[in-house]
Tab-separated table of C-alpha atoms and ligand atoms in Angstrom:
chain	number	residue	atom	x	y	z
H	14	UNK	CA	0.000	0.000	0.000
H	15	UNK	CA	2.259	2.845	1.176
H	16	UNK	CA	4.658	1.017	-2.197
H	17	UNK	CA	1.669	2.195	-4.401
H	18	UNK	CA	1.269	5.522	-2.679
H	19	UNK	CA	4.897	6.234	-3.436
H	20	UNK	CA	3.942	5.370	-6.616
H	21	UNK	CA	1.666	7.169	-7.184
H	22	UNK	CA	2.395	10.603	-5.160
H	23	UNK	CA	6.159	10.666	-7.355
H	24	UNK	CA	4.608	10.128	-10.347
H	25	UNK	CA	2.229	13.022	-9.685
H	26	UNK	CA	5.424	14.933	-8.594
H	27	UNK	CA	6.691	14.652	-12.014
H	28	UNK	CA	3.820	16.059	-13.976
H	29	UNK	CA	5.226	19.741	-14.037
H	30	UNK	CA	8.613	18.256	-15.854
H	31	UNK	CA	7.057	15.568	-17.893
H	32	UNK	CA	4.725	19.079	-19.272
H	33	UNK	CA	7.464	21.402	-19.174
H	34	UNK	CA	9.920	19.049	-21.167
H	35	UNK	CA	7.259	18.287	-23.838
H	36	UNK	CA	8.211	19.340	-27.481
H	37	UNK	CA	11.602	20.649	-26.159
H	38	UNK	CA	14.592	19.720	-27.926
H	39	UNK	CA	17.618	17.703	-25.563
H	40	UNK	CA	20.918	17.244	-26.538
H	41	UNK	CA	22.340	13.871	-24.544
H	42	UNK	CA	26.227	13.046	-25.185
H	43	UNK	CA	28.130	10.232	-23.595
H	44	UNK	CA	31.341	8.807	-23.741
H	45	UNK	CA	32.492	5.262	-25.184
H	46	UNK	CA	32.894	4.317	-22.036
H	47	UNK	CA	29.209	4.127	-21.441
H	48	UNK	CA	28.318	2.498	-24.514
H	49	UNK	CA	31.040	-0.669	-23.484
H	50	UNK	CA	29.210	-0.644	-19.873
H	51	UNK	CA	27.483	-3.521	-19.128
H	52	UNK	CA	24.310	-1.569	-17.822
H	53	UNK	CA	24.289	0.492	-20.726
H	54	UNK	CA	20.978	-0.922	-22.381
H	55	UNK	CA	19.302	0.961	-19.464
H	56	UNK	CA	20.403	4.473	-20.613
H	57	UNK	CA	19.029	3.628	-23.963
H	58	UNK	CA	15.506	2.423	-22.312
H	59	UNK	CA	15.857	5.898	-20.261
H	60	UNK	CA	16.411	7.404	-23.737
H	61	UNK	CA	13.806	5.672	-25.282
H	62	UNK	CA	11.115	6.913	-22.695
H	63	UNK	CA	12.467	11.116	-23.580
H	64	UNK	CA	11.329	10.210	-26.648
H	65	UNK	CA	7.993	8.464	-25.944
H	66	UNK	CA	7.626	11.823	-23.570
H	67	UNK	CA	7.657	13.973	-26.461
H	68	UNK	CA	11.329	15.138	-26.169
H	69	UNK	CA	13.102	15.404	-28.814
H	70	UNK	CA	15.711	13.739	-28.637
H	71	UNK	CA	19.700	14.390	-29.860
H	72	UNK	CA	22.390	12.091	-28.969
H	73	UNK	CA	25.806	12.560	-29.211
H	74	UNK	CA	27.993	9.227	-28.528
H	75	UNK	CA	32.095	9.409	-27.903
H	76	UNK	CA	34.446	6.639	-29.383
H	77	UNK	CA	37.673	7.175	-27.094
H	78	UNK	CA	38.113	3.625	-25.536
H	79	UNK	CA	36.883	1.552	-28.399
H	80	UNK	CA	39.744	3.731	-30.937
H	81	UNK	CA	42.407	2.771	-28.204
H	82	UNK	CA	41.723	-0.727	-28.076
H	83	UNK	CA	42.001	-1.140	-31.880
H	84	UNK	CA	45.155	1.189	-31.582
H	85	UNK	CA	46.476	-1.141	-28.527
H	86	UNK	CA	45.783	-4.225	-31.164
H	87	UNK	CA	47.780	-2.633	-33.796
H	88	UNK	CA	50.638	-1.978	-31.395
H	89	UNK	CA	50.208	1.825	-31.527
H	90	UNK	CA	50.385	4.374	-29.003
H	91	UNK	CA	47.236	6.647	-28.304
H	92	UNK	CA	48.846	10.524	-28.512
H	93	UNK	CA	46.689	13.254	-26.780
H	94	UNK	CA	47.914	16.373	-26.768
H	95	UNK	CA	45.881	19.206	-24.334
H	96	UNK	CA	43.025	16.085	-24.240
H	97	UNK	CA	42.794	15.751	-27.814
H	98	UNK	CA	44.114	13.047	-29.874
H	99	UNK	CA	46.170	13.292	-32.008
H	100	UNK	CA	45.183	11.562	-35.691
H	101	UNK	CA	47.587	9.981	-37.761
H	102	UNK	CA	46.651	7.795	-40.686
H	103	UNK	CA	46.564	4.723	-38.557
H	104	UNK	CA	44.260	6.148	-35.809
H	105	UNK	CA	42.370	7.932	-38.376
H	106	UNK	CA	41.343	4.630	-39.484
H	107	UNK	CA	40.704	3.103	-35.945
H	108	UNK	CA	38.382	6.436	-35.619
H	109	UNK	CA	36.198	5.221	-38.380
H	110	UNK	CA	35.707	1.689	-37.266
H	111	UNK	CA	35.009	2.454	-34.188
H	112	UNK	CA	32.811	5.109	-34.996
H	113	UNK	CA	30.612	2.865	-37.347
H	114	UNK	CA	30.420	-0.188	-34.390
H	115	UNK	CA	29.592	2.061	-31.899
H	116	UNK	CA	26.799	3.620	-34.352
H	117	UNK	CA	24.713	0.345	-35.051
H	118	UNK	CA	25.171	-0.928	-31.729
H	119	UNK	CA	23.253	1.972	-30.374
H	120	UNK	CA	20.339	1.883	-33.420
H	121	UNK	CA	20.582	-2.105	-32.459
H	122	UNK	CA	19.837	-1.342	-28.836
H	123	UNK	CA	17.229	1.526	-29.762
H	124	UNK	CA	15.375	-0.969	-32.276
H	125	UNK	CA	14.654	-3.336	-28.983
H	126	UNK	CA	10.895	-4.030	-28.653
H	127	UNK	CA	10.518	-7.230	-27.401
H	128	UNK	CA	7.504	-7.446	-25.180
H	129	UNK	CA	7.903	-7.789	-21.491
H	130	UNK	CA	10.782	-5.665	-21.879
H	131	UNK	CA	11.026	-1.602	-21.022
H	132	UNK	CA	11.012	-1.048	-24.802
H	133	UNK	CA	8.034	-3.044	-25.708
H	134	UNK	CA	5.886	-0.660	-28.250
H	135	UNK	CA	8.621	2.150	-28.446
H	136	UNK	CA	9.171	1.852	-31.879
H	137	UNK	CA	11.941	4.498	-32.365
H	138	UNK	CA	13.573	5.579	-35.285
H	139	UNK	CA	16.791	6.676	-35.793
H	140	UNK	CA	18.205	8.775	-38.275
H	141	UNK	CA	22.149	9.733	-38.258
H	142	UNK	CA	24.047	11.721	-41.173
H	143	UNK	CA	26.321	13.938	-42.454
H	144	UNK	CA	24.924	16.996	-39.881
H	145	UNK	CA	28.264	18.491	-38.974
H	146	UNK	CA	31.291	19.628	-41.147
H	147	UNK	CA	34.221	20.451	-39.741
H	148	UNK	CA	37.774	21.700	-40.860
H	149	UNK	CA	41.611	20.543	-39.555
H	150	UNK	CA	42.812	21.707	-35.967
H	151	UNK	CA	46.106	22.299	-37.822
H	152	UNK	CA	49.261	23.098	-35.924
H	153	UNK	CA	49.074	24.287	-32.794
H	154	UNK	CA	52.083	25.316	-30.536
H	155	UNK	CA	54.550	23.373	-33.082
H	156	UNK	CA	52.216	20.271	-32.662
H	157	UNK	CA	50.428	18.810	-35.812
H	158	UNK	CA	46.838	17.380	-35.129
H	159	UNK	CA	47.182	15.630	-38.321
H	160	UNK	CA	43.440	14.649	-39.018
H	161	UNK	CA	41.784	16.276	-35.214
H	162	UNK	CA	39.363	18.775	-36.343
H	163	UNK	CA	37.093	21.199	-34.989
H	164	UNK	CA	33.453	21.910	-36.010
H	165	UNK	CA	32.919	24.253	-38.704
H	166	UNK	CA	29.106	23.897	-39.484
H	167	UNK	CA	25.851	21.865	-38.006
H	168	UNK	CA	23.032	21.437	-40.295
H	169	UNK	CA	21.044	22.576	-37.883
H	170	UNK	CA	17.998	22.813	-40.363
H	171	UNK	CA	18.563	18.953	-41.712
H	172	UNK	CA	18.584	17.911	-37.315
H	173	UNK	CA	15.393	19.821	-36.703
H	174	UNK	CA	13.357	18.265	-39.711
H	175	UNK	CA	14.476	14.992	-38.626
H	176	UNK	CA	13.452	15.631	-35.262
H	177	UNK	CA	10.324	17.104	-36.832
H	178	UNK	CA	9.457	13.588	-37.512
H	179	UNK	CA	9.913	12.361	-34.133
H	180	UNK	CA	13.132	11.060	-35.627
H	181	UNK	CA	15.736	10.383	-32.503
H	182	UNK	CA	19.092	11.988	-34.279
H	183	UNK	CA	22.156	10.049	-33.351
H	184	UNK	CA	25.482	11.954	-33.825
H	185	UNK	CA	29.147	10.635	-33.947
H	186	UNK	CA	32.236	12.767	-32.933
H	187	UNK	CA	33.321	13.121	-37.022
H	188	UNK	CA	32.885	15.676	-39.334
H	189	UNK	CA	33.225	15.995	-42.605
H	190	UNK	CA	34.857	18.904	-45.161
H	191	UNK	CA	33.469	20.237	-48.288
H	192	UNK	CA	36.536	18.516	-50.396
H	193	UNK	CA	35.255	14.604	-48.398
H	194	UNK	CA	37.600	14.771	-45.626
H	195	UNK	CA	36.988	12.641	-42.197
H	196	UNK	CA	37.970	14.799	-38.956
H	197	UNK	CA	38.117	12.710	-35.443
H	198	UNK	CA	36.173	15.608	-33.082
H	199	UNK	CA	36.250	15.631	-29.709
H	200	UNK	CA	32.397	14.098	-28.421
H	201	UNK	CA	31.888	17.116	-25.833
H	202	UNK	CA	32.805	19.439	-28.622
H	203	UNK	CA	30.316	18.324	-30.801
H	204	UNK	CA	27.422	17.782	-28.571
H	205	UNK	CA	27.918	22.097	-27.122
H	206	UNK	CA	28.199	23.235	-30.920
H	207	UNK	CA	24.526	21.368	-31.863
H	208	UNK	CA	22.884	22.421	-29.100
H	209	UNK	CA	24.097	25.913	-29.636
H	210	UNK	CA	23.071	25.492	-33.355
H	211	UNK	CA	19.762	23.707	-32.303
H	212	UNK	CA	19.077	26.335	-29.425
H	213	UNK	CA	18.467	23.373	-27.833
H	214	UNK	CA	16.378	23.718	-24.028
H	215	UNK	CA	19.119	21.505	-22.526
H	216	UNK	CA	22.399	20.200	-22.668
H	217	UNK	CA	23.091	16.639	-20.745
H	218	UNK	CA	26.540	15.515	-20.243
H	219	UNK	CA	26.631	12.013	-18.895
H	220	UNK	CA	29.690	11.902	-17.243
H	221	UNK	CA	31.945	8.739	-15.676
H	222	UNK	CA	32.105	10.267	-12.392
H	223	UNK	CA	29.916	12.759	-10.323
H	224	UNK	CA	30.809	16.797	-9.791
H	225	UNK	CA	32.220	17.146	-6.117
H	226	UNK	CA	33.614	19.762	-4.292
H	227	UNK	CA	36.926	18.378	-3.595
H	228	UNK	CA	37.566	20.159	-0.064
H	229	UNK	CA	34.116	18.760	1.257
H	230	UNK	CA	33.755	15.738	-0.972
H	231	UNK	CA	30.282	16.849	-1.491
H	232	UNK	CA	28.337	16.521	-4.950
H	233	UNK	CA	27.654	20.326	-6.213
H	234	UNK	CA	23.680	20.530	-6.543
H	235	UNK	CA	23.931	23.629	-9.054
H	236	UNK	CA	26.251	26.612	-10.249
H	237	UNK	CA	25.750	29.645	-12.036
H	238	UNK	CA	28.226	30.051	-14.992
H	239	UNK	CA	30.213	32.219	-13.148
H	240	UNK	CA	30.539	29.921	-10.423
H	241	UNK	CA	31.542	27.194	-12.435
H	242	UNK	CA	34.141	29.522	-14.101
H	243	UNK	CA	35.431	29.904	-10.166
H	244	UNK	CA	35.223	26.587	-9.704
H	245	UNK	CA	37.319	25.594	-12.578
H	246	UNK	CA	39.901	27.813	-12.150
H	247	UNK	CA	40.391	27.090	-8.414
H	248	UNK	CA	40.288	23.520	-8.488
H	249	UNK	CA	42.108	22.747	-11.439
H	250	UNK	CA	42.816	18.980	-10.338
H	251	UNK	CA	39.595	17.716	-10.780
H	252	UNK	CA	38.867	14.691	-12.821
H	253	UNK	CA	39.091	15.399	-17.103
H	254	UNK	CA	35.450	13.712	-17.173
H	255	UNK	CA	34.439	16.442	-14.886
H	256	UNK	CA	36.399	19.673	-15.856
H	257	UNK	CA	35.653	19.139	-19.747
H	258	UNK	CA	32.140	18.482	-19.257
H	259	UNK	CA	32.315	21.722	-16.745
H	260	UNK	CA	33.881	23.735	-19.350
H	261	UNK	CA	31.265	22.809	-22.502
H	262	UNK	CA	28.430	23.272	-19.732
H	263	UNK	CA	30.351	26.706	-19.598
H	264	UNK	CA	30.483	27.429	-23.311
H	265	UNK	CA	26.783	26.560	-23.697
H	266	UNK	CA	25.723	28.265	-21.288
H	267	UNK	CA	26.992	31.694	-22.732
H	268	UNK	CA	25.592	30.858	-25.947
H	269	UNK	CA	22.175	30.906	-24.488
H	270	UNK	CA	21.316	27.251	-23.078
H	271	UNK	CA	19.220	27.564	-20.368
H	272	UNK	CA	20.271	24.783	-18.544
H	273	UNK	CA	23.378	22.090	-18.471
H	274	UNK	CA	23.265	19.219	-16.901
H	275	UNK	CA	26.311	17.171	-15.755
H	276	UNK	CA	25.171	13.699	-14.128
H	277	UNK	CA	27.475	10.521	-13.252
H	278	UNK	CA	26.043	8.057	-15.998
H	279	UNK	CA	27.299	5.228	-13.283
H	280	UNK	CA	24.276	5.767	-11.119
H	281	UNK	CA	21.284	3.996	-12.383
H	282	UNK	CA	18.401	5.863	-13.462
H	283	UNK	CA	19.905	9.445	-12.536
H	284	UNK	CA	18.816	10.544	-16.198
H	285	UNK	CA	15.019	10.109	-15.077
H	286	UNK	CA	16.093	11.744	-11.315
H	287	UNK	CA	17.791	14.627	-13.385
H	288	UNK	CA	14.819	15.492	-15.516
H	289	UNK	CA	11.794	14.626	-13.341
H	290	UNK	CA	12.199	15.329	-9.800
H	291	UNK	CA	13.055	18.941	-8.597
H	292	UNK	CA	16.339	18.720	-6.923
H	293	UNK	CA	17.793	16.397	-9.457
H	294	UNK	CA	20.635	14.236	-8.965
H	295	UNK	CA	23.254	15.655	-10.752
H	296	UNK	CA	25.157	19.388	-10.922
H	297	UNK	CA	22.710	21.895	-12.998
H	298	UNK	CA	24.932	24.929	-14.655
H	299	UNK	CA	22.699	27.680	-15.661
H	300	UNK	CA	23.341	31.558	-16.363
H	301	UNK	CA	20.898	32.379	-13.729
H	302	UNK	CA	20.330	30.547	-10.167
H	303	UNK	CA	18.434	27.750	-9.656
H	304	UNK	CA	17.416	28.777	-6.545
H	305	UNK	CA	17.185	32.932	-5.723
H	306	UNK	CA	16.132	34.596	-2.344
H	307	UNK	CA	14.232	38.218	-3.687
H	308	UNK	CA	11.301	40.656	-3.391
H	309	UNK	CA	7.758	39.226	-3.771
H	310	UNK	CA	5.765	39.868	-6.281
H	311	UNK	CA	2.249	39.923	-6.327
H	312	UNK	CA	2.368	36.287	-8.585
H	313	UNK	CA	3.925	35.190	-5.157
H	314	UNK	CA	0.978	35.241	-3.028
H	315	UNK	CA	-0.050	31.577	-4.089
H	316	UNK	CA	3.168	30.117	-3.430
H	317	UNK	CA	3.172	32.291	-0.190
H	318	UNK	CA	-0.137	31.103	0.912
H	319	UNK	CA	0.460	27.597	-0.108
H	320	UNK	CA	3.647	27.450	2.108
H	321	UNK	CA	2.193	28.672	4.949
H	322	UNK	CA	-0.854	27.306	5.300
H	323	UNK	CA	0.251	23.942	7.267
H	324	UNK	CA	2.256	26.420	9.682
H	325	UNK	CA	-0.917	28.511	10.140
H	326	UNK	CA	-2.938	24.951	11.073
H	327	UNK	CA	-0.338	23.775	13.200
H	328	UNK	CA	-1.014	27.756	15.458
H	329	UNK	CA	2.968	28.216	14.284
H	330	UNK	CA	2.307	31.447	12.088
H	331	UNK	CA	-1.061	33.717	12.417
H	332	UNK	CA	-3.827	33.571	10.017
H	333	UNK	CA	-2.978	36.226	7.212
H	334	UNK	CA	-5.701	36.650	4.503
H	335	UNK	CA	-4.370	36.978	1.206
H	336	UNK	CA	-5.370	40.160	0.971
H	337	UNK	CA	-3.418	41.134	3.832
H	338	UNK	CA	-0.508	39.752	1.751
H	339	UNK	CA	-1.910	41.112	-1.400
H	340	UNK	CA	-1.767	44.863	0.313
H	341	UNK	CA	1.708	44.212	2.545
H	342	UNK	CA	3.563	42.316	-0.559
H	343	UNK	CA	6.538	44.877	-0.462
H	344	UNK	CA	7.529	43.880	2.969
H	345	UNK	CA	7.894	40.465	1.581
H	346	UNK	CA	11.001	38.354	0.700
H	347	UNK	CA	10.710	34.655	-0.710
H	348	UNK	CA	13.380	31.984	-2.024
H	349	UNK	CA	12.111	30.208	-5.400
H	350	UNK	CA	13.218	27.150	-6.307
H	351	UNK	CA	12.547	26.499	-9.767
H	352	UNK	CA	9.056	27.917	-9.683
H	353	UNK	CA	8.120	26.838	-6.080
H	354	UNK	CA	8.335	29.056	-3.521
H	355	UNK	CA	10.355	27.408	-0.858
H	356	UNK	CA	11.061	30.021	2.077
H	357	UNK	CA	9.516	33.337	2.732
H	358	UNK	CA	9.296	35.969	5.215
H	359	UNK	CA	8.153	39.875	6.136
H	360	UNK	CA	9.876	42.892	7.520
H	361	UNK	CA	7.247	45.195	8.561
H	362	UNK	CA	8.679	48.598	9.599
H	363	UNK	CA	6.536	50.857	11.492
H	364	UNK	CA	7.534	54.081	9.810
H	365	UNK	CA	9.703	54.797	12.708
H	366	UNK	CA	12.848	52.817	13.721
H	367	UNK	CA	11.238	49.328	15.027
H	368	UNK	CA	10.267	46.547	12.337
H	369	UNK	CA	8.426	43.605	12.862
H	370	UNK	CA	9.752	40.305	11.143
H	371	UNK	CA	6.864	38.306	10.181
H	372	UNK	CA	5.759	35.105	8.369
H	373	UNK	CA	9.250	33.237	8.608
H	374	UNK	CA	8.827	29.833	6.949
H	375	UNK	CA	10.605	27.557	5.095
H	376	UNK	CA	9.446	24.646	3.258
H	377	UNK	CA	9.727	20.848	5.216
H	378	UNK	CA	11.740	19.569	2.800
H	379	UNK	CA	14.410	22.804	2.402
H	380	UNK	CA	15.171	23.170	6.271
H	381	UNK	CA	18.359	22.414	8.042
H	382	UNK	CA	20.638	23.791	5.834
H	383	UNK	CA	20.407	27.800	6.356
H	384	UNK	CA	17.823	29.035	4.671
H	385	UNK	CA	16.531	30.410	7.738
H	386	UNK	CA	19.380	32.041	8.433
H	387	UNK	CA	19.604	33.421	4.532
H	388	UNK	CA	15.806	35.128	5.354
H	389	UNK	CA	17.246	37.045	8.221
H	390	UNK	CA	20.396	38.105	6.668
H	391	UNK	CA	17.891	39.571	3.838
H	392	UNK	CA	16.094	41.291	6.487
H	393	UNK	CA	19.091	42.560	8.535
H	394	UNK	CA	19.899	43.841	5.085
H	395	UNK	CA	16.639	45.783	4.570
H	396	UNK	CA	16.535	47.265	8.072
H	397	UNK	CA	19.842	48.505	7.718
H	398	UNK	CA	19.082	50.185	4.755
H	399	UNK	CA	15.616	52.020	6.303
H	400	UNK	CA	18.201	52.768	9.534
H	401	UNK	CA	15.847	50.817	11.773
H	402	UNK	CA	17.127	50.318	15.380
H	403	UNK	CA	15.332	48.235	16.667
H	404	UNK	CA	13.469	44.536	15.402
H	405	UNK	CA	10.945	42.848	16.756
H	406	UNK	CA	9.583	39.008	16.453
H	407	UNK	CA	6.179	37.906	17.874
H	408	UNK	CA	6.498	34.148	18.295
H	409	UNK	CA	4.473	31.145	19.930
H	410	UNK	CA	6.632	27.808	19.255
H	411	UNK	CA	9.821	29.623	17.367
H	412	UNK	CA	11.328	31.638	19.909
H	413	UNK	CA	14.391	29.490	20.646
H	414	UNK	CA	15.441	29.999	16.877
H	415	UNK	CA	15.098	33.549	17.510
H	416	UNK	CA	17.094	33.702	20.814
H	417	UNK	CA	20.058	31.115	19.402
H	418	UNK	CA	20.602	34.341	16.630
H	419	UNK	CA	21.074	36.940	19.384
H	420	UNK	CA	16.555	38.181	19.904
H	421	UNK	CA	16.371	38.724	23.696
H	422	UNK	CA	12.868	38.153	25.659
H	423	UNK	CA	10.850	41.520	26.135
H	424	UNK	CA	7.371	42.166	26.821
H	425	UNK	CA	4.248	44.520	25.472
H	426	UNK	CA	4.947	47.452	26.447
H	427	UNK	CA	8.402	47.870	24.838
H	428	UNK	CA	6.378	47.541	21.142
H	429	UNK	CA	6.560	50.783	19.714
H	430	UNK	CA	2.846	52.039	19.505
H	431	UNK	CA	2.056	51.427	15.695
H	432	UNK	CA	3.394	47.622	16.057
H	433	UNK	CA	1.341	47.232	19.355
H	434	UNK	CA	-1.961	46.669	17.336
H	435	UNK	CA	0.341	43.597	15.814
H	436	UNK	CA	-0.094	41.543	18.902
H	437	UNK	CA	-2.695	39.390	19.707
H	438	UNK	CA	-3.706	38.765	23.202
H	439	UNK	CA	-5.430	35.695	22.342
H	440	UNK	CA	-2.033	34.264	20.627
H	441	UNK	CA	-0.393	35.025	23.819
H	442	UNK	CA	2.899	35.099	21.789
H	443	UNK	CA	6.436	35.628	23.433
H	444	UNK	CA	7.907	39.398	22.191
H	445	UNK	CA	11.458	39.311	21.287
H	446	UNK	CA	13.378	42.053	20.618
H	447	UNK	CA	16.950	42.485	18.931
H	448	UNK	CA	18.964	45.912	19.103
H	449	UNK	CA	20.614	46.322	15.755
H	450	UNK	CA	23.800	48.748	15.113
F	21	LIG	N1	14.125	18.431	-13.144
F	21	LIG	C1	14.447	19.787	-13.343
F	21	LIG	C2	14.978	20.022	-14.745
F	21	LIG	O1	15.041	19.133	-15.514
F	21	LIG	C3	15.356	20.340	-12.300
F	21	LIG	C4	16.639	19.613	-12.080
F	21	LIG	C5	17.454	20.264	-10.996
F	21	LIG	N2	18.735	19.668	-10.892
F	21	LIG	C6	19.730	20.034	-10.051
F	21	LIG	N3	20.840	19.360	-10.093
F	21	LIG	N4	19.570	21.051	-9.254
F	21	LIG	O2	15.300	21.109	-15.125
């Protein structure tokens, strides 16, 4: 029973992503090294379901291990030179077999539909081509790249009218010149330059390891571009998987991608996570933040309400009509998280130098890890800047949170007048008061 409510209460959780993601177009790249992995028919299952969703659906696959291993055959060294390869004849070769296996065996895997199985009734087609041309690397720094290129062109026009007709489009790291020349491209490379040319809605890396901070050891939840940039540049020992990845999130970012997503393709199902849950599982990059503490608006007051209506039952936070909020909205602060409003609270000054915080909530599943302490920072903020002196907190079951952050005990009659008509005897709340310099 409480299996099916799960169920049933996630899958309902989802709705807003599996609407929002609808008709939007994803670019998915991978490495080789997911394609050799043993659990990699369940990424193309996961992939399989995008599509059914109505997502339409890019991927862009790498080659790296499966070139080595036919260069290790032949006796030949790999050369990499600033993490590209370098392409003589003889790799150039390996590029293109490897290439062409790793091609059907993804169509192979996508053309699945026995029954019983995830990909019963999919039916997906897949359509690969000549989308991107490219032109040599050339010689950089004294080194020759040989046959490395970089992309040139994407036919963005010939992707979209495949993915008009609900075509998956498959992409492999080669491009093409005008005169018939084969260019090895770097995977990541190619996968920011379509969905650049494809203004694509997102960009998903699936990377071989997850994107930690490496003093904490903690997975990074989101960063804006410029944090990432930070990032980057101060941790510059970080895994290649992660810092490449980091650095095309970067790229498409600035281009105009909305959102990048970087998740560890070694955790099972963290595609669906990603895409359909709101905190995700992986590291989001995005120009602006995922999550932003600002004024209220007047579209706020649903979210507002919504949040603190359980407080309000519970005798936590007075009853406040939402016309009361409709009419006091510019004392409000809230934090939204991706459309839900997660933490609010008010600062109500009383045209003097006292203020009256207010309405201090934060969502049950956001608490314990400072948002709290984010709200009042905002509001120390905002009194400073009307010169209050003085704030005030009227509180029935909060007061110790108050009093661990400095709010000493005080009583009625030290409410300046115009806040007095605040209090309600019937509440009985505690008054707390906190001097501020
Ligand atoms: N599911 C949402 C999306 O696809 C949000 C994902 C948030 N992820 C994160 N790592 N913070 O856009």
């Amino acid at each position: 029973m409480i299996l099916q409510n799960e169920f049933v209460n996630w899958f309902r959780a989802s709705s807003p992503y599996i609407h929002a993601h609808r008709n939007k177009t994803f670019v998915i790249s991978f490495g080789g090294e997911a394609v050799l992995a043993e659990d990699f028919d369940h990424h193309v299952q996961d992939f399989a379901l995008l599509n059914s969703l109505g997502i339409r659906l890019v991927l862009v696959h790498g080659i790296r291990p499966q070139i080595d291993q036919r260069l290790a055959k032949l006796n030949a060294t790999a050369r990499f030179q600033e993490h590209l390869r370098i392409t003589d004849d003889l790799a150039l070769q390996c590029v293109k077999e490897a290439a062409g296996l790793v091609r059907v065996e993804i169509e192979a895997l996508l053309s699945m539909g026995l029954a019983n199985s995830p990909m019963a009734g999919a039916k997906i087609k897949v359509a690969s081509g000549n989308f991107v041309t490219a032109k040599p690397l050339g010689v950089i720094d004294g080194v020759d790249y040989c046959h490395t290129g970089e992309v040139r062109r994407i036919d963005s026009a010939a992707i979209h009218q495949q993915l008009d007709q609900d075509n998956v489009v498959l992409i492999s790291p080669i491009g093409y010149s005008p005169s018939g020349e084969v260019f090895n491209l770097s995977a990541e490379q190619v996968a920011t330059a379509v969905s650049i040319a494809l203004k694509a809605e997102k960009l998903i890396l699936l990377t071989e390891q997850s994107c930690r901070n490496p003093d904490s050891g903690e997975q990074i939840q989101q960063m804006t571009t410029a944090e990432a940039e930070t990032f980057l540049q101060h941790y510059q020992e970080i895994p290649d998987t992660v810092s490449l990845s980091l650095k095309a999130a970067i790229q498409s970012c600035q281009a105009g991608i909305a959102r990048v997503h970087l998740i560890d393709r070694t955790q099972d199902g963290a595609l669906l996570l990603e895409l359909f849950t709101r905190n995700g599982i992986g590291t989001l990059i995005s120009s602006m933040p995922y999550e932003d503490l600002r004024p209220a608006t007047l579209n706020d007051i649903g979210g507002i309400l919504e949040l603190i209506k359980p407080l309000e039952q519970q005798g936590k936070l007075t009853k406040r009509s939402r016309e009361k909020i409709e009419m006091e909205i510019a004392d409000y602060v809230v934090i939204e998280r991706d459309g839900l409003i997660i933490g609010c609270t008010a600062l109500h000054p009383d045209g003097q130098q006292s203020g009256v915080i207010a309405c201090l909530a934060v969502h049950p599943d956001y608490q314990g890890s400072a948002r709290g302490n984010r709200l009042l920072d905002y509001v120390y903020c905002k009194a400073g800047q009307l010169a209050l002196k003085q704030l005030f907190v009227l509180s029935t079951q909060t007061m110790h949170w108050f009093i661990e952050r400095g709010f000493l005990s005080s009583d009625i009659n030290s409410l300046p007048d115009p806040l007095k008509k605040l209090y309600n005897p019937l509440r009985n709340s505690r008054i707390l008061c906190k001097e501020i310099e």
